[in-house]
Coordinates of C-alpha atoms in Angstrom, one line a residue:
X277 CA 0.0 0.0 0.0
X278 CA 1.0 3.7 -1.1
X279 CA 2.0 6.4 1.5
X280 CA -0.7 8.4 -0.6
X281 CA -3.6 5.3 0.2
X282 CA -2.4 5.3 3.7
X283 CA -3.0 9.2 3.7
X284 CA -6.9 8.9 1.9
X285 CA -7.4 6.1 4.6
X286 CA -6.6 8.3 7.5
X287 CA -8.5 11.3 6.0
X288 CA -11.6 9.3 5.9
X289 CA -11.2 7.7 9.1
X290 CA -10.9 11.2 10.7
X291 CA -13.8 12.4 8.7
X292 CA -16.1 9.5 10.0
X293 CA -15.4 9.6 13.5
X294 CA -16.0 13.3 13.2
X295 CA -19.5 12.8 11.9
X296 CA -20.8 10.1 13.8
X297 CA -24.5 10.3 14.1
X298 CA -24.3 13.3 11.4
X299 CA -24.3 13.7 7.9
X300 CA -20.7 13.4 6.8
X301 CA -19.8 16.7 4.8
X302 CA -19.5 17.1 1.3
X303 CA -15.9 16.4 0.6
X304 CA -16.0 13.1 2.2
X305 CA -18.2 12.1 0.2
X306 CA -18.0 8.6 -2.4
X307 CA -17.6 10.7 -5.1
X308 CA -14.9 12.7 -3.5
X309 CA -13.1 10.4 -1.4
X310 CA -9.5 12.0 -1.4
X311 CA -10.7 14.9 -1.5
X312 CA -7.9 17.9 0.1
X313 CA -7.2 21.6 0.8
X314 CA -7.9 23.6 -2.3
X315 CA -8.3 20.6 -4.6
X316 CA -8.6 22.4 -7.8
X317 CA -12.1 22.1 -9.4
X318 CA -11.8 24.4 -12.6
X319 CA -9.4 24.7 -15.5
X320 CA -6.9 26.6 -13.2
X321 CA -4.6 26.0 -10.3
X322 CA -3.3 28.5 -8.0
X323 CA -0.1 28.9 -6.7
X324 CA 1.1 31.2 -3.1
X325 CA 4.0 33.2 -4.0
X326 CA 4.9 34.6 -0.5
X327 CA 8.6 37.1 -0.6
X328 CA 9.8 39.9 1.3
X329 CA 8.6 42.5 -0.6
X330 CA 9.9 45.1 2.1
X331 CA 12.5 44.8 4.7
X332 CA 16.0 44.1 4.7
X333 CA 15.8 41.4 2.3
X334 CA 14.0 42.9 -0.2
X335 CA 16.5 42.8 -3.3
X336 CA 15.9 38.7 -2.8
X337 CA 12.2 38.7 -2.9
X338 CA 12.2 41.3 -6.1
X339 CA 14.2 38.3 -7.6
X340 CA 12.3 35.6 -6.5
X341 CA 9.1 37.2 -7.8
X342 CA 10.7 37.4 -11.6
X343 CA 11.6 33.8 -11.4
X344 CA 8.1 32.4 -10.2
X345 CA 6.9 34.6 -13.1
X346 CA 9.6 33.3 -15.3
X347 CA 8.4 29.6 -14.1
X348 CA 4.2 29.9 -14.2
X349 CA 5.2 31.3 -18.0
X350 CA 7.2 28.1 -18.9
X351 CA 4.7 26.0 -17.2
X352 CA 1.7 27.3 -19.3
X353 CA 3.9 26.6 -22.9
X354 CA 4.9 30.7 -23.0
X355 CA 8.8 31.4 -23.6
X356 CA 11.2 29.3 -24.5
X357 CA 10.6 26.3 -22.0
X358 CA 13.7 27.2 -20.2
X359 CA 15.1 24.4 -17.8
X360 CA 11.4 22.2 -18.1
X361 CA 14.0 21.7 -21.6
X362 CA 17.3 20.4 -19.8
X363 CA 15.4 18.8 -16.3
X364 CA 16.0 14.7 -16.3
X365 CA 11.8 14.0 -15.8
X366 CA 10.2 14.4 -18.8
X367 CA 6.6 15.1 -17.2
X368 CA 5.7 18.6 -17.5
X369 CA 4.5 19.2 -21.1
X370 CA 4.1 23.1 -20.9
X371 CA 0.1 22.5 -21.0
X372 CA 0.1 23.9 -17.3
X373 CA 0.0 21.0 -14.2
X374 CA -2.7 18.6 -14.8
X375 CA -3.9 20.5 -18.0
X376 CA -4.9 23.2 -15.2
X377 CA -3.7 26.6 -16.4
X378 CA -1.1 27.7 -13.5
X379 CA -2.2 30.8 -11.9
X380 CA -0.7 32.7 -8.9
X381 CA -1.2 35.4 -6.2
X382 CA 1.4 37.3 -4.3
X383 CA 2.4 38.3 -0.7
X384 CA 4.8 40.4 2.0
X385 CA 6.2 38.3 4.3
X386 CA 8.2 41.9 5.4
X387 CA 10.7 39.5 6.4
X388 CA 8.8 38.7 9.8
X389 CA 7.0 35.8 10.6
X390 CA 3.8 36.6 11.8
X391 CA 3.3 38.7 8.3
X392 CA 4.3 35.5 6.2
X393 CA 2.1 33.4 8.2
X394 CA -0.5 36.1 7.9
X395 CA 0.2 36.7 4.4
X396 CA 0.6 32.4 3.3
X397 CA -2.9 32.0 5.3
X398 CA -4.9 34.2 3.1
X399 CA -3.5 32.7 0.4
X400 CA -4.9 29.1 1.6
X401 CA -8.4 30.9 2.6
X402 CA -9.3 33.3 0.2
X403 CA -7.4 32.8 -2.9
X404 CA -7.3 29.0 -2.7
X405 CA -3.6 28.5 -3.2
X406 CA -2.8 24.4 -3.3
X407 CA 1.2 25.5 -2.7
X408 CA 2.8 28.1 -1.1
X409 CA 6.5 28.7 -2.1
X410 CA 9.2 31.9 -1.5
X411 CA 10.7 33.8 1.8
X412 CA 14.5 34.7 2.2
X413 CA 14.6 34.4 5.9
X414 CA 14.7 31.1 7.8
X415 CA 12.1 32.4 10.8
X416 CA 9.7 32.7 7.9
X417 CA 10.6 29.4 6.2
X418 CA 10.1 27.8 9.9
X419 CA 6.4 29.7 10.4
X420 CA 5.0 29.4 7.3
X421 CA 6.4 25.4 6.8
X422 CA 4.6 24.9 10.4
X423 CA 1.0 27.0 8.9
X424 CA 1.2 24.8 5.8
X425 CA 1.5 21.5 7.7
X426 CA -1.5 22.7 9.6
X427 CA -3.6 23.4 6.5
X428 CA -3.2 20.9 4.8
X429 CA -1.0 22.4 1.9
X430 CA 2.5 21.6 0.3
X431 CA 5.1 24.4 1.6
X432 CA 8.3 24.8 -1.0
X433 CA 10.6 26.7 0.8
X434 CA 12.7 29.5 -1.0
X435 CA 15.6 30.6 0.6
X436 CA 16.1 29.6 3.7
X437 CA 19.6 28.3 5.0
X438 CA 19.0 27.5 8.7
X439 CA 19.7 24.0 9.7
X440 CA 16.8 23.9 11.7
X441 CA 13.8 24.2 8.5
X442 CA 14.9 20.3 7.7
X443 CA 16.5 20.0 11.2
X444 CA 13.8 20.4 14.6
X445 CA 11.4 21.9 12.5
X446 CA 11.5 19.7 9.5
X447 CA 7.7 19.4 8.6
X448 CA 6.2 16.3 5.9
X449 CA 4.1 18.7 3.9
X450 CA 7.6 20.9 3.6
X451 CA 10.7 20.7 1.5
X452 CA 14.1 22.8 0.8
X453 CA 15.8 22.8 -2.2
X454 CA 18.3 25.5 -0.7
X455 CA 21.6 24.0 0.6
X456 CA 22.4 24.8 4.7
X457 CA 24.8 26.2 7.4
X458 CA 26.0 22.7 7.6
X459 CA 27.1 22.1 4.3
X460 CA 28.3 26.1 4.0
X461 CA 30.7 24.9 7.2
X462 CA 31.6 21.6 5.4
X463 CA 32.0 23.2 1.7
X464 CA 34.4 26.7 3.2
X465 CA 36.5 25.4 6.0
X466 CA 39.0 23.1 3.4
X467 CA 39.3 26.5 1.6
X468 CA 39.8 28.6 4.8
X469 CA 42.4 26.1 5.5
X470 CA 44.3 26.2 2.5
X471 CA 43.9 30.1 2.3
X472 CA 44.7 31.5 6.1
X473 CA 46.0 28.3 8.0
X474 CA 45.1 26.3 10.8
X475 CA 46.0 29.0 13.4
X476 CA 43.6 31.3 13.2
X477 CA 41.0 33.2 16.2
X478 CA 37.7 34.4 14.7
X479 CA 35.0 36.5 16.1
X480 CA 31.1 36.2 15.1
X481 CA 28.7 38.6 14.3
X482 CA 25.1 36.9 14.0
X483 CA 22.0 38.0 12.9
X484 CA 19.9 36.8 16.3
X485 CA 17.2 34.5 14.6
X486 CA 17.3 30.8 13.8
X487 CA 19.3 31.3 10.9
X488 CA 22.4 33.0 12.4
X489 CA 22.3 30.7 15.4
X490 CA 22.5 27.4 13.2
X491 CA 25.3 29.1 10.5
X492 CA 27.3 30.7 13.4
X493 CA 27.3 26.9 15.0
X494 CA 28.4 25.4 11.6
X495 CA 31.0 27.6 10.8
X496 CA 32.8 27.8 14.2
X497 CA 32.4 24.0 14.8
X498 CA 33.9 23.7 11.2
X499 CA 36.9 26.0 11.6
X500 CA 37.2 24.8 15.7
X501 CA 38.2 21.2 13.6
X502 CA 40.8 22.9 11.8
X503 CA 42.5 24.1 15.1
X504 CA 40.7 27.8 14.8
X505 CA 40.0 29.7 18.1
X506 CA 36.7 31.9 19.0
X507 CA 37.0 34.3 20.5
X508 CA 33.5 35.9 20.7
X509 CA 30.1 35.3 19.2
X510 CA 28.0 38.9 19.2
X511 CA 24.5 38.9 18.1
X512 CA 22.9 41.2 15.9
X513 CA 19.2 42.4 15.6
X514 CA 17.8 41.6 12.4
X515 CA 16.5 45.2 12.1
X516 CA 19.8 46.9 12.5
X517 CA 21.3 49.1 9.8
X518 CA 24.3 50.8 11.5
X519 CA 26.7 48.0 12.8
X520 CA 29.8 50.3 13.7
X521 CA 29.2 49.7 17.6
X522 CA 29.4 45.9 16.6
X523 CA 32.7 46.4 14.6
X524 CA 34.1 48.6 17.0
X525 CA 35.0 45.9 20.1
X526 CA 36.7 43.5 17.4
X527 CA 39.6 45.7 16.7
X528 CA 40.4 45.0 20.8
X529 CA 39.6 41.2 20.8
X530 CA 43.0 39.7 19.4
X531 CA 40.7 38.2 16.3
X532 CA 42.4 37.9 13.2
X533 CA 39.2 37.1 11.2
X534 CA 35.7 38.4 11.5
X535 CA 33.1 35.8 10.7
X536 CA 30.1 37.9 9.4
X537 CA 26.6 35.7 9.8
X538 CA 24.4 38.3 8.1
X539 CA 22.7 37.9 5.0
X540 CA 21.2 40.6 2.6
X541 CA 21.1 44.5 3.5
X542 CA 22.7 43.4 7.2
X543 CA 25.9 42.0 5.4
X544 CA 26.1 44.8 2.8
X545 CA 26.2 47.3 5.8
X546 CA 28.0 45.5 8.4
X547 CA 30.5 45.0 5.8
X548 CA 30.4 48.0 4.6
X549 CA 31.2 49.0 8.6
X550 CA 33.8 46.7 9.0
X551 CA 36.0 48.1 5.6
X552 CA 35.3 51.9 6.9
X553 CA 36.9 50.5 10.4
X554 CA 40.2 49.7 8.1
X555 CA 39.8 46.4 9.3
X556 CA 40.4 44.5 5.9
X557 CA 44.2 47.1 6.3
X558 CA 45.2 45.6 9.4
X559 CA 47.9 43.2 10.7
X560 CA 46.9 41.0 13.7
X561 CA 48.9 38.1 15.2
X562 CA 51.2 38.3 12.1
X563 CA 48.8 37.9 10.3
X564 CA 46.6 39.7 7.6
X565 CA 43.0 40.2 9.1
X566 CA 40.1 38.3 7.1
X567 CA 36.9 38.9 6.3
X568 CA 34.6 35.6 5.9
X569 CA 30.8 35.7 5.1
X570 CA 29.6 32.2 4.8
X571 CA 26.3 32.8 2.9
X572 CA 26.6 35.2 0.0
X573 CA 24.9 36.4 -3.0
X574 CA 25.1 38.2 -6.3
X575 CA 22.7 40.9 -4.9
X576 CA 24.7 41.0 -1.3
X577 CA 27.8 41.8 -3.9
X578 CA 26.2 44.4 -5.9
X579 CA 25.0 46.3 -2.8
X580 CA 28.3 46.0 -0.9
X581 CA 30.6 47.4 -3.9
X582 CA 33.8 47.4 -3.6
X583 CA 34.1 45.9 -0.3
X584 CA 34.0 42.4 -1.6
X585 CA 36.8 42.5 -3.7
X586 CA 38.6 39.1 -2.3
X587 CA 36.0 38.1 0.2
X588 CA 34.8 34.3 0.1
X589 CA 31.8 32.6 1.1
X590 CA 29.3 30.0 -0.1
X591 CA 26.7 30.0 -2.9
X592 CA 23.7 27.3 -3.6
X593 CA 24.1 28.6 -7.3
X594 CA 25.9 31.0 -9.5
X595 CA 24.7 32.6 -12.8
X596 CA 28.3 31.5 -14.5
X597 CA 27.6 28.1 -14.1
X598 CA 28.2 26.1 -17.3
X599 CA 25.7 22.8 -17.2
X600 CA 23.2 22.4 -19.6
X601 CA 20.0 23.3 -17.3
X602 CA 22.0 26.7 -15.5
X603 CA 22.8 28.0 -19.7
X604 CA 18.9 27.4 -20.3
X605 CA 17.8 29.7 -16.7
X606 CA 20.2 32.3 -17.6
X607 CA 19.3 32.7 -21.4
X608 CA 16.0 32.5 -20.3
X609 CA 15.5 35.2 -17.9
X610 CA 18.1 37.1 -19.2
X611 CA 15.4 37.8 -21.8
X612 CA 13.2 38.1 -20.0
X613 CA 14.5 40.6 -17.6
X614 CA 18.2 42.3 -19.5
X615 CA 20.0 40.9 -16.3
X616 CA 20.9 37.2 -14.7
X617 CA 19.3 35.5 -12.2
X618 CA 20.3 35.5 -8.3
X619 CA 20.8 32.5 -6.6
X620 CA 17.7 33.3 -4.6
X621 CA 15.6 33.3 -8.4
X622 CA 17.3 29.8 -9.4
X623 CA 16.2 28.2 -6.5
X624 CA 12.6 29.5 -6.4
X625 CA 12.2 28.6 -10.6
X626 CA 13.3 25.0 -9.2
X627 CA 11.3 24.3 -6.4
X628 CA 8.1 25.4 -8.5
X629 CA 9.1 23.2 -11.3
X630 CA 10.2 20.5 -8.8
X631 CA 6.3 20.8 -7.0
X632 CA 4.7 20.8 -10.2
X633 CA 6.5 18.3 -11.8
X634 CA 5.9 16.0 -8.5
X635 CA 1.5 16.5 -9.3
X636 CA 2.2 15.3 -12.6
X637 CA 4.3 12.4 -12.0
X638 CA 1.6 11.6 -9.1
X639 CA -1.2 12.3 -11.3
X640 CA -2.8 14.1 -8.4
X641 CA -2.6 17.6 -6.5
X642 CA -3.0 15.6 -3.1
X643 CA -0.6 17.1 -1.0
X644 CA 0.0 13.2 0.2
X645 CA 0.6 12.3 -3.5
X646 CA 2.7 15.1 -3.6
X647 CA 4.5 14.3 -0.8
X648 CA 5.5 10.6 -1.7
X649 CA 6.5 12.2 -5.4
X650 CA 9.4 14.3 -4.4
X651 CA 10.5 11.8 -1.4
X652 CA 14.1 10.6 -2.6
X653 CA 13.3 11.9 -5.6
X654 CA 16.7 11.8 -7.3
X655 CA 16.9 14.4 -10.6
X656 CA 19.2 16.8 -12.4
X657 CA 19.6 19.3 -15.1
X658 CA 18.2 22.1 -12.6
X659 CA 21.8 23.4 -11.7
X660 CA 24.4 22.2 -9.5
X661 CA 24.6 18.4 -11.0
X662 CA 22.5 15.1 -10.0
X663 CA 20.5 16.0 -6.5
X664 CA 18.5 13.8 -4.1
X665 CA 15.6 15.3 -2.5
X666 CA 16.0 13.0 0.8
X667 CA 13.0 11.2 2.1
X668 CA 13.7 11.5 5.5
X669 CA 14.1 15.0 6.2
X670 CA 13.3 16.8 2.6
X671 CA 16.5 18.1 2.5
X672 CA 17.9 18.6 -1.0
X673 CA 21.3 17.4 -1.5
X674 CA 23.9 18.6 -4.5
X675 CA 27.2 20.0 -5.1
X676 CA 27.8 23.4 -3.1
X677 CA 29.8 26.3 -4.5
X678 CA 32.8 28.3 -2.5
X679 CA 33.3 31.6 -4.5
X680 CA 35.0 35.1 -3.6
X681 CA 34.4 38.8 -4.8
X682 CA 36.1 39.8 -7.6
X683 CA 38.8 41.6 -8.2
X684 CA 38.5 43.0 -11.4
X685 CA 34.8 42.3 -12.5
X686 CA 33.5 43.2 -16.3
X687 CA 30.4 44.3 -15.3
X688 CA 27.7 45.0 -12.5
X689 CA 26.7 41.3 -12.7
X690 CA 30.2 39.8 -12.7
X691 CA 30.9 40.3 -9.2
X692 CA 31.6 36.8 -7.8
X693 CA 33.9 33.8 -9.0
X694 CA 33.7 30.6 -8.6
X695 CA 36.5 29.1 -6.6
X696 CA 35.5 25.3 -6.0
X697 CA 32.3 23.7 -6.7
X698 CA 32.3 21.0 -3.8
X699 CA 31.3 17.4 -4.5
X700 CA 27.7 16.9 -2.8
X701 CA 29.0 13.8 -0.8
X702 CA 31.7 16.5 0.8
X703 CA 28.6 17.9 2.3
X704 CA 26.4 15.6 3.7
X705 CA 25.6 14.2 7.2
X706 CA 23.3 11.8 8.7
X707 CA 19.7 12.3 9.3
X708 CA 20.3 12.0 13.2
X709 CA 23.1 14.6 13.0
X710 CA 23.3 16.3 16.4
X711 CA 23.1 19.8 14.7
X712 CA 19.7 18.7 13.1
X713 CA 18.4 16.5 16.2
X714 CA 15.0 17.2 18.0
X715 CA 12.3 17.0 14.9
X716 CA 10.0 14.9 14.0
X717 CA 8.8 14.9 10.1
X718 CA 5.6 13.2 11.3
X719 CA 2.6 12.2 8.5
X720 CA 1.6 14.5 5.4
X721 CA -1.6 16.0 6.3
X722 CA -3.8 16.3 3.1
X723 CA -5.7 18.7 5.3
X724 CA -10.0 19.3 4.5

């Protein structure tokens, strides 16, 4: 027996028990016996596309918007098809999902969570959406994963890099595509090695929410292995825009490398902080001082100028990629848009290929149908080589890219290079890995 008949069974159990002595509703009906939340009815299916639209990660969720745009037009046979062309499953057909023209609505999550909850939960109520995808901020991810377990509907995360989303508060009806702090840790510290040594004291500064927390662990427990010292771990609010009372207290700490755990607008101005504080000028220990920020972006570069000039990090993606599916992205929204995609588009194109792909290899928009599709669901030509979306945590796992600002770019979009493209078996762990301990997946729920 399916996970998917297992799923009807319970849904019809519940609905019995619940009407005992009652007229059982509509939807459990004979006629509609797996029926779910938002089962579409009509010729159309609607999609939740939920970004910060406002707030300190706004450049991402402009970006994210264009791709799901970009994605909904190659999914209804507009364009040129783009990576639906180079993807290894053969299912979508460009005729929309289930021959239901895709159709979406939009939302500000504002980059807090009680707006994306507030914003994904109209979405489910009033607009109908059967999936709700997008967010740049792991809090988000977290809340709105949780809402969409509770309703009954399938939750593709955008980017979200905590270890907790597939860690403690890994959810059945959820799944990330976007890599972690755990594989950032595993992917940079070889590089840090190679590039600064083994002898080396860094100081954190973490954005104070779940996704700071779980990066700031990775990267000091990676670099601790190498024989690095920490010296301090300082926590940031998410809202700050002036970091210079942060910056000021490393230049006293004996730290030879600052470790910044900030993503978006925070890193371009608590970079920006740390270069006006001559720090990247200064010699510590005998040493040259370093700047590290483990989770970068294209867009984080752009804002932050000149400052990045040398600076590594980690990517999930990069524009420059050279496999068959990242050539077909970049042409695509290229002309679409007259620029390339972040890594923050790429990944939200995928996982709304990836969910509708799943319906139509399940021949079904049950979210327990759903579910069971994308479960160790092994696939490529989407970027970054052969991936496995794992079964028991709905972690994506692929090859993760180390890259540095660069010195001389060519343009305003050739700001990062590629320095190692680490093999995904470099960067995975165990389901039961302490960092990711404490969660339960528990069943789909197919909600209604």
């Amino acid at each position: 027996m399916s996970k998917f008949d297992v799923s009807r069974r319970r849904v019809l159990k519940t609905g019995a028990i619940a009407g005992a002595g009652v007229a059982l509703p509509a939807i459990f009906t004979a006629s509609s016996a797996a029926a779910f939340t938002n089962e579409p009815t009509g010729g159309s299916v609607t999609l939740g596309f939920n970004v910060p639209q406002t707030g300190p990660y706004a450049d991402e969720g402009a970006d994210e918007l264009r791709a799901y745009e970009l994605a909904v037009e190659h999914l209804n046979g507009g364009g040129d098809g783009g990576m639906m062309n180079t993807f290894s499953s053969k299912a979508l057909q460009g005729n929309g999902i289930l021959g239901k023209k895709v159709e979406y609505v939009t939302g500000d999550t504002q980059t807090k969570s009680d707006a994306a909850r507030a914003s994904a939960k109209s979405m489910i109520e009033k607009d109908g959406a059967v999936m709700i995808t997008g967010g740049s901020s792991s809090g988000v991810a977290i809340a709105v994963q949780g809402l969409c377990q509770e309703a009954g509907v399938i939750f593709m995360a955008g980017l979200t890099h905590s270890n907790d989303t597939t860690g403690k508060d890994k959810k059945a009806n959820g799944f990330r595509h976007f890599f972690n702090g755990y594989m950032s840790g595993a992917a940079l510290a070889p590089v840090l090695k190679n590039l600064y040594g083994t002898d080396r004291i860094a100081y954190h500064l973490t954005a104070d929410y779940t996704w700071g927390w779980t990066q700031e662990e990775s990267i000091a427990a990676a670099t601790e292995a190498l024989g690095w010292q920490t010296v301090n771990k300082v926590r940031t609010p998410l809202a700050a825009t002036d970091f210079s009372s942060y910056i000021a207290p490393v230049l006293n700490s004996g730290a030879d490398v600052l470790v910044l755990n900030h993503y978006g607008g925070n890193m371009v101005n608590s970079l920006t902080n740390a270069v006006q504080f001559g720090l990247r000028e200064k010699v510590v220990n005998g040493k040259n001082f370093e700047i590290v920020v483990p989770l970068y972006s294209r867009l984080m570069a752009k804002g932050a100028g000149e400052n990045v000039k040398g600076i590594h990090g980690s990517t999930n993606w990069h524009w420059t990629l050279q496999d068959e599916g990242s050539k077909a992205f970049v042409k695509s929204f290229g002309t679409k848009y007259g620029f390339p995609p972040s890594q923050a588009a790429h990944t939200c194109y995928v996982q709304t290929m990836l969910y509708a792909d799943a319906v139509e290899r399940a021949g079904s928009f049950n979210p327990c149908a759903v579910v069971e599709a994308l479960e160790g669901f092994e696939f490529d030509g989407m970027g970054n080589g052969p991936t496995l979306y794992r079964a028991e945590d709905h972690q994506c796992f692929k090859d993760v890219l180390v890259v540095r600002g660069k010195e001389n770019p060519t343009s305003e979009f050739d700001l990062l290079e590629v320095v190692e493209v680490t093999p995904r078996a470099q960067v995975e762990y165990a389901p039961d890995h302490p960092m990711f301990a404490g969660g339960n997946l528990g069943a789909c729920n197919p909600g209604a």
